[in-house]
Each structure stands twice: as structure tokens, then as C-alpha cells.
Amino acid sequence: MGLNDSYSAIRSQILAMDSLPTVSKAYSLILQEEKQRELHVTNPTMPDSAILSVTKHETHGATLQDSGQYKTRSRPRCDHCKRLGHVKSKCYKLRGYPAILANAASTPFDANPKVVMAAGGGFISSAGNPMKEYPGRLTPFVLMACIIAAMGGLIFGYDIGISGGVTSMAPFLKKFFPSVYRNEEGDTSTNQYCKFDSQILTMFTSSLYLAALVASILASWVTRKLGRKASMLAGGVTFLGGAAINGAAENVAMLIVGRILLGIGIGFAIQSVPLYLSEMAPYRYRGALNIGFQLSITIGILAANLINYFTAKIEGGWGWRVSLAGAAVPALIITIGSLCLPNTPNSMIEMNQAEKAREMLRRIRGTKDVKHEFNDLVAASEASRKVEHPWRNLLERKYRPHLTMAILIPFFQQLTGINVVMFYAPVLFQTIGFGSNASLMSAVITGLVNAAATIVSIYGSDRWGRRSLFLEGGAQMLISQIMVTILIALQFGVDGQAADIPQWYAILVVAFICLYVAAYAWSWGPLGWLVPSEIFPLEIRSAAQSINASVNMFFTFAVAQVFLPMLCHLKFGLFIFFACFVLAMSVFVYFFVPETKNIPIEEMSRVWRQHWYWAKFVPDQDDLIPSVEMANGAAPAPGNRPAA
């Protein structure tokens, strides 16, 4: 039996493929062609947008009626091959395959083909043509918008860098924590591991992150209902208030209120900024532009370290006020910047501003040909509106991979041990034998390395891929932590006693710490924010990002709170503790984290359906509600595919 003339289009498409498709894939092409014809016969004058709407709703068992309502219908299932869309009497497995497929008849039948609809009713195999290609380029407008938005990371980085330096300044301790000051001044022990163990001080430093945890959950609603830039504005204003109160603090109560406001500002910023960047950026440049957020964090840390170094030298003991009040500068940047930023097309569609979203999409892509991407965004928004309880929906089976990434990626990111180096860099270097000024300068050095290495990730994330950077960074961090452990163990032993450390030895310790910081800065640092922000479908995006931010803040708090006691009890073994997590997270990435570079954000569901493990959780395209991939997106020409 051969294909008749009415199937010439589908036959030509199959013959044009790079390699002959499997039986199941070709069979799916034919089934989808028949289904599309039924739509055209039923509504011969139906416009493309209506066909798109019918196709989406048929995906989950609904058909459009004259009344404009949806009526559930059941789809036939073949009793022989168990597939939807035909009955046993029309099953090719029983009736025989068309002649064009004869050469593929020996190919094992795939019960779960991945098929993507192309423009005009054509269909392509996801294996033969890996993804859509939206027109557009990196415009100066979108570049400037992403740079301004990414500066939201400055407030997070500045606080990380400023806290450790301020809490090591004697005038600050003497004014607000006199008992801690007296204990440290009167401590004549030479046990370097336990000399700085103070729960009161660590609680002050890390309490901010509990406020950020709660704020990130509230920010989910603001981000979803009012838009991404509204969340950034709220974060900047509250952080500005916290900086003003802390700079003018006269008692511990004022410090605590200021810390709470700072935490709220950080919670809103880390919830909204990564989403804004991922939605604004063209998919080919999404990695580089999103990592701008992490670059801002590193710049904030470096700026804080430099400010601490100089304010510690101010006579009169009021330099800590300059350090704390200096947080107003990054707060003003994000506050003013958010007022100037446009909303993302995704936000506009969610707020029922479809035409404005279309115009914004044309502006940020630098082309008028945005029909296919716009249709996909509309389809995703329609799916989002049908989800009344995104927090509850996160527990559904089909969102299992997304929830897993939202929890484990920030968990592992904090258990690398990076924040203990950044929080307590001055204390840490002082512990391993540096003087007070030398420890502050060493913190500046690590800050410089951190910022410089992040640029490597900006260059490489869209070229080498996320997985490559994850795995290389994990290996480099593991080796560096092992070497730091050996060097500290040889010098201090288990009792924390050490004579004067030779200069070359101290430089060697700093060198390996810098290698560790560099590895983190081009791998888990930026990718820990990038990957979660780009994998969530729109219907759960705000809620899932809140989970990601909350887990990050909780473990930031936990690690900061227990670091000094753990250093006292585990001694040099503390670095082995973190090295074990680095090994575990590298294994996790190798087996469970898929590659997401160069994939449009609204087409990310394909990544999970093609993964060896997550495919069993994510439904096939026929069951998606709705399938964004069934939108009117154009398939790329074989010679014009994005680099793999």
C-alpha cells in the first residue's frame, strides 16, 4: 500500500529529513496530519489563531463548540498498539505500513514519540529537528534593560561582603555586642579554630536571610500579579530603608529592624530579577544575560570588601557606619532602574495587555516577525490562567523534575561552602594566621577573583553549555578543598596551635582558596540562579522561583549560623564536610540535570520528555495542558539550526 497524492506533503517532508525516521515517528506525523485535516474540514475558513486554539485544547481532550465553550470528549484508543487517535481497524501495525516506510519497518516501535507542530500544519520529529528558532537579535534596548535589571544583584552581594568585615571591627562590637568584644579581647587561647565562635554575632549576621526567605514567598504573588519590575521596585525601596536605619543605628533594636528590611529587599530581588532576565533575553543569549545577575553579586561583594578595608582605618571608630549606610547606593540603583525598565512581554500578557506585549516583543527582538514566539507566549499564559493554585500544582507528578531542581540546586549551591568564605573571609584568613589588615586584603583578593571568574561563565554558558561548567567547576572545587584541608591540617593539626606561618605558606593557602572561588564563580554561582529561572513553565514560574529563592535563603542562613561552631568542632575537617557535598552535587548534575542551552524558554518541556529519568514523570505531548509546542512556531531550516 502506497501513500496517495493527498499525502504528498507529508511524504516530501519525511524524504527531506537528514535521516529516515523511525516507524513510530513517521506514523505520528501521519496521525497528526489527519487530525489537522479534520480541523480544516470542520472549520474551512477558520483563521490561524483559531486553529491554534483548537489544537491546544484538543491536546487535552476538548473541542471548540459554536457557543464558544469547551466540551470534553474522549479520544479513541487502539486496542492493539494502545495509542490514542485511532482505532484497531485503522492501525498501521495490523494493516501494514505505507511503502515509503518499508525500509524502516524493522525499527522498534516507539510508544512515546516526541513530535512538534510546525507552521502551516507540517510536523517534524524532535529528533530530526531539535528545536524551533525564533527570529530576532540582541538589541541595544534589551541589552541595556538586562544590565539595569541585573544590578539588582548588587544589594545581595553588598550585604554578603559587608557583614563579615563590619562584625570584625572592634568599634562596632564594642558598641553593639560588648560581651562579644570583651570575650574576644580577653581570650588568650591560641586555638585558632574556636577563637571566633560567637552565636550572638552569627545570629545578627544570618538573621537577614530568614527575612529574605519569608519575603521571597510574598514576592511570588507580587511577581505574578503585578509584574517582575514591581517586585524589583519593592525590593529596592525596602533595602534602601534598611540601609538608612542601619547606618544611623544607636542600639541593637535599630540594627535588627534594618536587617529585616534588608532581608525583605533581597527576597524580592532574588525572586524577580532572574525571571526578568530569562524572559527578556533572546534564547541564544539567555545564559550570558542572566549571569549578569551573578556578576552583580560578585561586584557587590568586591565593593563591600574594598569599603571595609578603607573604613576600618577611619579614626574615631565610626567607619562601620559608612560601610552599613553604603548599602543605599546599590539600593538606589535598583530602585531608580526598576522605574525605567519595561515589563517583560510575559508579564504584559499575564496582565491582559496582549497588544502591548506584541509591540514590546517586536522592540526587544528587533524584528516585526514575532508571530510564532508571541503565539507561544499566549499559549503559555492561557495555561497559567487555568492554574488556580500554583503552589499546590507544584506537587503534581508532571512538575516533579521542576520541583526537584528548585530544591536541590540551591541546596547544593549553599553546601559548596562558598558563603562561609564570603561571609567570614576576614575571620577565616585571620584564623589561619593573617593579621587583621592582611585578612581584609585577602578578602579583597578573593572578591576580585570572584568577579573576574564570573565573566568566564558569561562567555561560556551559551557556548560550552550548563552541564560542562557545572561538572568542571565541581571537580575544581573538590580538588581545591582537599588541598586547603591538607595545608591547614599540616599547619594547625587538631589542637589549632600554630607558630608563625611562613609567608609562602599563607600565599599557597590563599591561592587554593582563590582557585576554589574561581571554580564556583563560573559554575555553581551563576548557574545556580540561571538554570532554575529558565526551566519553569509559566503556570508555576513565580511559585517555583519562590521555592528556589526560599531554599537558597534558608540554607544561606543555616550555613552562616553553624559555620563558626562547626569550625571549632570539626577543625580542618570542615572543608572535607563541604567537599563531600561538592562530590554529591557533581554526581547529581551528571545523572539528573539536562542541558538547557539554546532552548527557548517556552519550549523547555521537551528537555524533560527526552531525559532518561524525568521522561516517566512528564506527560507526552498529547497530555500536556496545553502544549506550547503545538503552537504556531516555525521550525528552523536544516541548515539554520542553532549550535548544539
XYZ file of C-alpha atoms in Angstrom:
644
model
C 0.000 0.000 0.000
C 1.483 3.342 -1.043
C 0.801 6.874 0.015
C -1.691 8.569 -2.290
C -1.347 12.067 -3.702
C -3.140 13.641 -0.750
C -0.162 12.710 1.390
C 2.470 14.155 -0.926
C 3.280 16.972 1.505
C 3.995 14.670 4.408
C 5.928 12.312 2.116
C 8.108 15.183 0.919
C 8.756 16.255 4.469
C 9.839 12.747 5.504
C 12.137 12.415 2.495
C 13.689 15.810 3.248
C 14.802 14.764 6.703
C 18.507 14.251 7.375
C 17.908 10.595 8.205
C 14.943 8.260 7.736
C 12.651 8.489 10.771
C 11.601 5.546 12.890
C 8.274 3.898 12.153
C 6.679 5.473 15.215
C 7.806 8.957 14.317
C 6.579 8.697 10.737
C 3.361 7.148 11.988
C 2.868 10.079 14.359
C 3.418 12.526 11.503
C 0.632 10.898 9.530
C -1.744 10.782 12.507
C -1.177 14.447 13.238
C -1.687 15.297 9.543
C -5.054 13.523 9.554
C -6.072 15.319 12.750
C -5.131 18.699 11.293
C -7.173 17.971 8.182
C -10.190 17.218 10.321
C -9.833 20.688 11.836
C -9.669 22.340 8.414
C -12.671 20.356 7.149
C -14.739 21.258 10.209
C -13.775 24.937 10.022
C -12.608 25.615 6.429
C -12.466 29.383 6.948
C -11.001 29.311 10.435
C -8.050 31.716 10.878
C -4.659 30.513 12.063
C -5.187 31.806 15.603
C -8.424 29.823 15.927
C -6.749 26.694 14.589
C -4.029 27.180 17.193
C -6.652 27.478 19.931
C -8.479 24.334 18.806
C -5.251 22.412 18.501
C -4.153 23.376 22.004
C -7.439 22.386 23.593
C -7.690 19.158 21.641
C -4.391 18.281 23.202
C -6.094 17.623 26.486
C -9.413 16.267 25.213
C -11.562 19.329 24.497
C -13.158 20.636 21.268
C -14.350 24.125 20.430
C -18.146 24.457 20.067
C -20.201 27.136 18.305
C -21.133 28.556 21.699
C -17.502 29.309 22.412
C -17.395 26.850 25.319
C -15.359 23.689 25.637
C -16.981 20.299 25.762
C -14.997 17.310 26.947
C -14.826 14.370 24.561
C -12.983 11.094 24.700
C -10.359 10.223 22.110
C -10.317 6.739 20.555
C -7.605 4.344 21.718
C -6.291 1.477 19.629
C -6.771 -1.879 21.388
C -3.717 -3.241 19.579
C -0.927 -0.640 19.963
C -2.612 1.227 22.879
C -2.095 4.640 21.230
C -4.626 7.477 21.195
C -6.062 8.939 17.981
C -7.173 5.850 16.007
C -8.957 2.532 16.400
C -7.766 -1.012 15.846
C -9.287 -1.265 12.344
C -7.061 1.612 11.163
C -3.876 0.591 12.967
C -0.865 0.522 10.652
C 0.721 -2.181 12.802
C -2.067 -4.529 11.678
C -2.864 -3.155 8.205
C 0.733 -2.656 7.132
C 2.855 0.470 6.698
C 2.928 2.691 3.609
C 5.596 1.777 1.093
C 7.645 4.863 1.891
C 8.177 3.461 5.365
C 9.143 -0.049 4.230
C 12.852 0.470 4.877
C 12.085 1.447 8.469
C 9.746 -1.483 9.175
C 12.374 -3.260 11.236
C 12.815 -0.284 13.553
C 11.421 -0.938 17.056
C 8.095 0.797 17.612
C 8.447 3.770 19.952
C 5.352 4.102 22.106
C 6.236 7.624 23.166
C 7.263 9.694 20.130
C 8.157 13.336 20.548
C 6.501 15.405 17.809
C 6.439 19.162 17.366
C 3.927 21.015 15.186
C 5.384 23.434 12.678
C 3.717 26.346 10.938
C 1.096 25.601 8.333
C 0.197 22.156 9.627
C 3.550 20.483 8.997
C 5.145 18.250 11.596
C 8.725 17.466 12.446
C 10.380 14.873 14.606
C 12.035 16.315 17.675
C 14.985 14.073 16.971
C 15.303 15.220 13.376
C 14.894 18.911 14.166
C 15.821 19.607 17.753
C 14.092 22.952 18.326
C 12.292 25.958 16.962
C 14.173 29.055 16.033
C 12.537 32.377 16.812
C 13.619 35.342 14.687
C 15.352 38.201 16.456
C 18.679 39.544 17.627
C 20.307 41.033 20.691
C 19.158 44.655 20.503
C 20.764 47.553 22.413
C 17.395 48.094 24.096
C 17.179 44.612 25.592
C 20.902 44.645 26.452
C 20.509 47.852 28.457
C 17.328 46.584 30.142
C 19.077 43.377 31.218
C 22.135 45.258 32.509
C 19.937 47.553 34.624
C 17.857 44.645 35.939
C 20.934 42.546 36.697
C 22.174 45.293 39.003
C 19.573 44.011 41.444
C 22.258 41.519 42.422
C 24.341 44.363 43.861
C 22.217 44.550 47.013
C 22.647 40.829 47.692
C 26.385 40.885 47.053
C 26.991 44.052 49.034
C 25.335 42.609 52.120
C 27.280 39.344 51.851
C 30.565 41.234 51.627
C 29.849 43.930 54.193
C 28.642 41.708 57.044
C 31.849 39.823 57.702
C 34.015 42.937 57.608
C 31.800 45.034 59.896
C 31.472 42.292 62.508
C 35.261 42.060 62.697
C 35.605 45.796 63.500
C 36.302 46.396 67.200
C 34.336 49.694 67.454
C 31.212 48.012 66.063
C 31.480 45.095 68.507
C 32.217 47.407 71.431
C 29.061 49.471 70.753
C 26.504 46.765 69.957
C 27.952 43.500 71.255
C 30.132 44.430 74.259
C 30.078 40.908 75.699
C 31.437 39.514 72.450
C 34.055 42.276 72.360
C 35.181 41.527 75.927
C 35.328 37.783 75.271
C 37.474 38.232 72.192
C 39.754 40.787 73.847
C 40.145 38.609 76.907
C 40.575 35.356 75.030
C 44.207 34.448 75.438
C 43.838 30.962 73.945
C 45.809 30.102 70.856
C 43.271 27.623 69.467
C 42.654 29.239 66.112
C 39.669 27.026 65.316
C 37.485 28.240 68.204
C 38.724 31.764 68.813
C 35.864 33.483 66.978
C 32.950 31.204 67.888
C 30.069 33.510 68.888
C 26.426 32.541 68.333
C 25.151 36.052 69.131
C 27.231 37.574 66.383
C 26.413 34.915 63.811
C 22.702 35.277 64.591
C 22.923 39.000 63.830
C 24.721 38.293 60.560
C 22.490 35.486 59.332
C 19.065 36.617 60.601
C 18.657 38.750 57.486
C 18.247 35.597 55.421
C 15.224 34.428 57.395
C 13.513 37.698 56.455
C 14.547 37.130 52.833
C 13.076 33.623 52.953
C 9.641 34.895 54.029
C 9.787 37.853 51.642
C 10.532 35.649 48.624
C 7.247 33.795 49.206
C 5.290 37.066 49.314
C 7.212 38.246 46.253
C 5.781 35.312 44.287
C 2.307 36.864 44.381
C 3.618 40.346 43.513
C 5.693 38.994 40.628
C 2.784 37.016 39.211
C 0.034 39.642 39.608
C 1.859 42.964 39.297
C 4.866 42.035 37.174
C 8.593 41.477 37.610
C 9.570 45.150 37.739
C 7.077 45.779 40.582
C 8.922 43.184 42.669
C 12.269 44.788 41.862
C 10.940 48.202 42.875
C 9.619 46.833 46.183
C 12.984 45.194 46.846
C 14.948 48.361 46.153
C 12.750 50.579 48.344
C 12.816 48.250 51.376
C 16.564 47.681 51.055
C 17.075 51.452 50.922
C 15.111 51.826 54.161
C 17.187 49.123 55.829
C 20.449 50.792 54.793
C 19.340 54.122 56.235
C 18.315 52.600 59.579
C 21.490 50.531 59.927
C 23.740 53.456 59.076
C 22.086 55.559 61.790
C 21.701 52.729 64.334
C 22.158 53.584 68.001
C 21.085 50.274 69.530
C 20.635 46.609 68.667
C 16.887 47.068 68.047
C 17.595 49.500 65.211
C 20.124 47.086 63.761
C 17.567 44.259 63.808
C 14.850 46.362 62.147
C 17.352 47.413 59.497
C 18.407 43.817 58.917
C 14.778 42.753 58.463
C 14.212 45.446 55.835
C 17.428 44.473 54.081
C 16.250 40.853 54.050
C 12.884 41.788 52.565
C 14.627 43.740 49.823
C 16.902 40.804 48.990
C 13.953 38.383 48.988
C 12.088 40.433 46.390
C 15.191 40.964 44.253
C 16.306 37.335 44.031
C 12.749 36.245 43.246
C 12.157 38.663 40.390
C 15.475 39.587 38.754
C 16.443 36.120 37.390
C 12.931 35.685 35.956
C 13.038 39.122 34.330
C 16.388 38.394 32.703
C 15.361 34.965 31.404
C 12.144 36.325 29.904
C 13.692 39.399 28.256
C 16.776 37.739 26.778
C 16.779 36.071 23.329
C 17.198 32.363 23.989
C 20.647 32.207 22.359
C 21.938 34.836 24.816
C 19.849 33.900 27.846
C 22.761 32.366 29.706
C 25.093 35.325 29.276
C 22.469 37.949 30.155
C 21.076 36.048 33.123
C 24.549 35.546 34.568
C 24.756 39.328 34.735
C 22.818 38.902 37.983
C 25.583 36.775 39.490
C 28.210 39.185 38.143
C 26.444 41.991 40.018
C 26.505 39.881 43.186
C 30.262 39.420 42.838
C 30.791 43.120 42.127
C 28.735 43.927 45.226
C 30.909 41.605 47.315
C 34.107 43.136 45.931
C 32.881 46.695 46.509
C 31.927 45.817 50.102
C 35.343 44.263 50.769
C 37.118 47.351 49.450
C 34.908 49.678 51.504
C 35.518 47.633 54.648
C 39.258 47.736 54.054
C 39.290 51.534 53.979
C 36.577 52.297 56.555
C 38.360 50.103 59.105
C 41.191 52.660 59.025
C 38.958 55.659 59.809
C 39.952 57.231 63.100
C 37.208 57.693 65.650
C 35.717 54.236 65.199
C 32.739 55.253 63.043
C 33.869 53.594 59.824
C 31.282 50.823 60.277
C 28.532 53.416 59.740
C 29.927 54.221 56.303
C 30.018 50.525 55.452
C 26.425 49.877 56.519
C 24.978 53.075 55.063
C 26.817 52.404 51.798
C 24.145 49.805 51.030
C 21.975 52.764 49.982
C 23.967 53.080 46.733
C 23.022 49.687 45.221
C 19.514 50.150 46.660
C 19.102 53.417 44.735
C 20.408 51.777 41.574
C 17.762 49.043 41.573
C 15.007 51.431 42.751
C 15.594 54.011 40.020
C 16.415 51.329 37.472
C 13.163 49.446 38.046
C 11.196 52.642 37.377
C 12.887 52.940 33.981
C 12.555 49.298 32.955
C 9.775 47.970 30.721
C 7.709 44.977 31.774
C 8.501 41.687 30.055
C 6.099 40.505 27.325
C 5.240 37.561 29.602
C 4.146 39.946 32.364
C 2.116 42.061 29.958
C 0.253 39.026 28.650
C -0.443 37.876 32.207
C -1.879 41.337 32.919
C -4.148 41.158 29.804
C -2.064 43.609 27.770
C -1.648 41.430 24.692
C -1.136 44.180 22.118
C 1.394 45.984 24.303
C 3.157 42.648 24.752
C 3.307 42.133 20.990
C 4.814 45.586 20.466
C 7.309 45.061 23.291
C 8.316 41.703 21.833
C 8.957 43.354 18.470
C 11.054 46.025 20.142
C 13.218 43.707 22.223
C 13.714 41.212 19.359
C 14.432 43.922 16.776
C 12.027 42.442 14.216
C 8.350 42.573 13.301
C 8.300 38.819 12.716
C 7.392 37.741 16.248
C 4.176 35.876 15.421
C 5.411 32.445 16.411
C 7.085 33.463 19.665
C 4.099 35.627 20.582
C 1.693 32.729 19.971
C 3.780 30.514 22.221
C 3.764 33.148 24.963
C -0.020 33.486 24.682
C -0.431 29.720 24.845
C 1.757 29.567 27.947
C -0.237 32.386 29.539
C -3.506 30.581 28.860
C -2.104 27.539 30.614
C -1.012 29.741 33.504
C -4.507 31.201 33.932
C -6.013 27.736 34.267
C -3.795 27.035 37.255
C -5.657 28.437 40.246
C -3.264 27.124 42.880
C 0.327 27.133 41.530
C 1.753 26.194 44.930
C -0.454 23.118 45.087
C 0.211 22.285 41.450
C 3.921 22.139 42.154
C 3.248 18.822 43.880
C 1.780 17.254 40.744
C 3.737 14.419 39.209
C 4.407 16.244 35.936
C 6.220 19.018 37.846
C 8.431 16.585 39.773
C 11.630 17.448 37.844
C 10.999 21.193 38.227
C 10.388 20.913 41.967
C 13.472 18.730 42.373
C 15.666 21.313 40.642
C 14.068 24.175 42.597
C 15.086 22.452 45.848
C 18.341 20.628 45.155
C 20.165 23.205 43.024
C 20.030 25.990 45.679
C 20.649 23.385 48.393
C 23.848 22.203 46.767
C 24.803 25.777 45.836
C 24.971 26.746 49.512
C 26.546 23.462 50.643
C 29.552 24.133 48.435
C 30.732 26.240 51.377
C 31.167 29.383 49.294
C 29.212 31.681 51.569
C 31.318 30.834 54.600
C 34.307 32.078 52.632
C 32.475 35.261 51.568
C 30.708 35.908 54.889
C 33.677 35.254 57.084
C 36.625 35.824 54.764
C 38.336 38.276 57.165
C 37.698 35.972 60.139
C 38.733 32.908 58.162
C 42.015 34.415 56.986
C 42.672 35.773 60.445
C 42.063 32.281 61.790
C 44.698 30.760 59.521
C 47.314 33.239 60.618
C 46.835 36.538 58.806
C 46.793 39.808 60.694
C 43.686 41.987 60.774
C 44.624 44.229 57.827
C 46.104 41.315 55.914
C 42.879 39.331 56.341
C 40.811 42.188 54.934
C 43.166 42.487 51.974
C 42.963 38.725 51.361
C 39.168 39.073 51.293
C 39.587 41.761 48.631
C 41.733 39.377 46.576
C 39.108 36.633 46.688
C 36.485 39.216 45.744
C 38.496 40.192 42.668
C 38.864 36.553 41.655
C 35.146 36.017 42.186
C 34.169 38.895 39.899
C 36.723 38.080 37.190
C 35.833 34.383 37.047
C 32.125 35.145 36.646
C 32.941 36.710 33.276
C 34.139 33.274 32.141
C 30.636 31.955 32.752
C 29.073 34.839 30.826
C 31.225 33.852 27.860
C 30.891 30.087 28.179
C 27.389 29.242 29.399
C 25.834 29.615 25.932
C 28.865 28.138 24.156
C 30.029 25.224 26.298
C 26.726 24.510 27.985
C 25.496 24.474 31.563
C 26.434 20.870 32.299
C 30.056 21.301 31.225
C 30.529 24.286 33.552
C 28.711 22.535 36.399
C 30.941 19.462 36.173
C 34.248 21.270 35.609
C 33.527 23.656 38.472
C 32.617 20.796 40.776
C 35.869 18.950 40.026
C 37.982 22.089 40.556
C 36.222 22.948 43.833
C 36.704 19.407 45.117
C 40.443 19.415 44.399
C 40.881 22.890 45.916
C 39.019 21.958 49.108
C 41.126 18.848 49.549
C 44.325 20.890 49.181
C 43.138 23.582 51.641
C 42.283 20.825 54.116
C 45.766 19.329 53.833
C 47.513 22.695 54.184
C 45.512 23.747 57.261
C 45.845 20.295 58.835
C 49.627 20.318 58.415
C 49.934 23.774 59.957
C 47.396 23.664 62.823
C 46.814 19.955 63.465
C 43.778 19.064 65.593
C 44.519 21.374 68.532
C 44.575 24.602 66.497
C 48.069 25.541 67.709
C 50.492 27.027 65.236
C 53.670 29.039 65.251
C 54.221 31.886 62.830
C 53.073 30.867 59.364
C 55.662 31.405 56.619
C 54.601 33.919 54.022
C 54.903 31.428 51.160
C 52.669 29.009 53.045
C 49.965 31.631 53.606
C 50.134 32.599 49.923
C 49.672 28.935 48.973
C 46.532 28.695 51.131
C 45.117 31.860 49.560
C 45.954 30.533 46.076
C 43.924 27.352 46.561
C 41.061 29.298 48.113
C 41.132 31.558 45.048
C 41.026 28.503 42.762
C 38.019 27.294 44.704
C 36.290 30.694 44.473
C 37.026 30.893 40.727
C 35.513 27.451 40.123
C 32.363 28.432 41.989
C 32.168 31.795 40.208
C 31.987 30.280 36.727
C 29.844 27.275 37.625
C 27.541 26.866 40.605
C 27.415 30.553 41.458
C 25.771 31.876 38.273
C 24.212 28.609 37.089
C 22.512 28.106 40.441
C 20.385 31.149 39.547
C 20.268 30.699 35.773
C 19.090 27.101 35.412
C 16.105 27.275 37.801
C 14.925 30.566 36.279
C 14.799 29.113 32.749
C 13.257 25.664 33.312
C 9.928 26.530 34.949
C 6.782 26.710 32.772
C 4.862 29.959 33.102
C 1.963 28.466 35.062
C 4.248 27.644 38.021
C 7.140 30.005 37.310
C 6.640 32.522 40.121
C 5.837 29.869 42.741
C 8.746 27.641 41.715
C 11.164 30.570 41.725
C 9.976 31.380 45.254
C 10.785 27.814 46.294
C 14.217 28.212 44.720
C 14.841 31.539 46.492
C 13.457 30.291 49.827
C 15.627 27.173 49.850
C 18.624 29.316 48.937
C 17.954 31.758 51.785
C 17.228 29.024 54.331
C 20.496 27.217 53.728
C 22.394 30.503 53.476
C 21.091 31.230 56.969
C 21.786 27.705 58.233
C 25.350 27.536 56.889
C 26.191 31.006 58.193
C 24.742 30.141 61.602
C 26.636 26.883 62.085
C 29.925 27.720 60.364
C 31.899 29.014 63.347
C 30.711 26.246 65.740
C 31.481 23.648 63.064
C 34.932 25.168 62.531
C 35.511 24.877 66.267
C 34.422 21.223 66.449
C 35.340 19.803 63.038
C 38.513 21.874 62.661
C 40.131 21.331 59.255
C 37.557 18.577 58.670
C 35.023 21.326 57.936
C 36.420 21.647 54.420
C 36.059 17.882 53.926
C 32.426 18.233 55.027
C 31.763 20.696 52.205
C 33.875 18.671 49.756
C 31.538 15.686 50.246
C 28.599 17.824 49.150
C 30.569 19.061 46.139
C 31.092 15.431 45.117
C 27.403 14.619 45.668
C 26.198 17.586 43.634
C 28.516 16.721 40.737
C 27.034 13.218 40.622
C 23.551 14.766 40.716
C 24.343 17.028 37.749
C 25.861 14.177 35.741
C 22.809 11.954 36.017
C 19.829 14.256 36.509
C 20.427 17.802 35.190
C 19.739 18.098 31.432
C 21.420 20.561 29.099
C 19.291 23.690 28.604
C 21.451 25.960 26.453
C 19.947 27.401 23.247
C 16.425 26.148 24.043
C 13.565 28.697 24.001
C 12.211 29.134 27.498
C 8.619 28.282 26.487
C 9.783 25.066 24.798
C 11.728 23.752 27.780
C 9.236 20.922 28.457
C 10.878 18.938 25.650
C 14.056 18.695 27.699
C 12.287 16.670 30.361
C 10.392 14.417 27.945
C 13.675 13.417 26.308
C 15.571 12.785 29.560
C 16.333 9.180 30.513
C 14.879 9.567 34.024
C 12.477 12.527 34.043
C 10.571 11.357 30.951
C 8.499 8.974 33.085
C 7.185 11.913 35.155
C 6.443 14.391 32.365
C 3.438 13.504 30.155
C 3.760 13.081 26.433
C 2.724 15.976 24.262
C -0.773 14.581 23.781
C -1.422 15.022 27.512
C 0.067 18.493 28.074
C -2.358 21.263 29.159
C -1.887 22.994 26.838
C 1.122 22.038 24.749
C 3.095 25.159 23.999
C 4.974 23.155 21.384
C 1.705 22.740 19.444
C 1.768 26.495 18.894
C 2.270 28.114 15.544
C 6.068 28.246 15.845
C 8.140 27.790 12.755
C 10.661 25.023 12.524
C 14.200 26.006 11.620
C 15.543 25.091 8.268
C 18.023 22.193 8.363
C 20.914 24.482 7.550
C 19.893 27.146 10.024
C 19.728 25.279 13.298
C 21.247 26.666 16.468
C 24.501 25.115 17.531
C 24.113 22.108 19.767
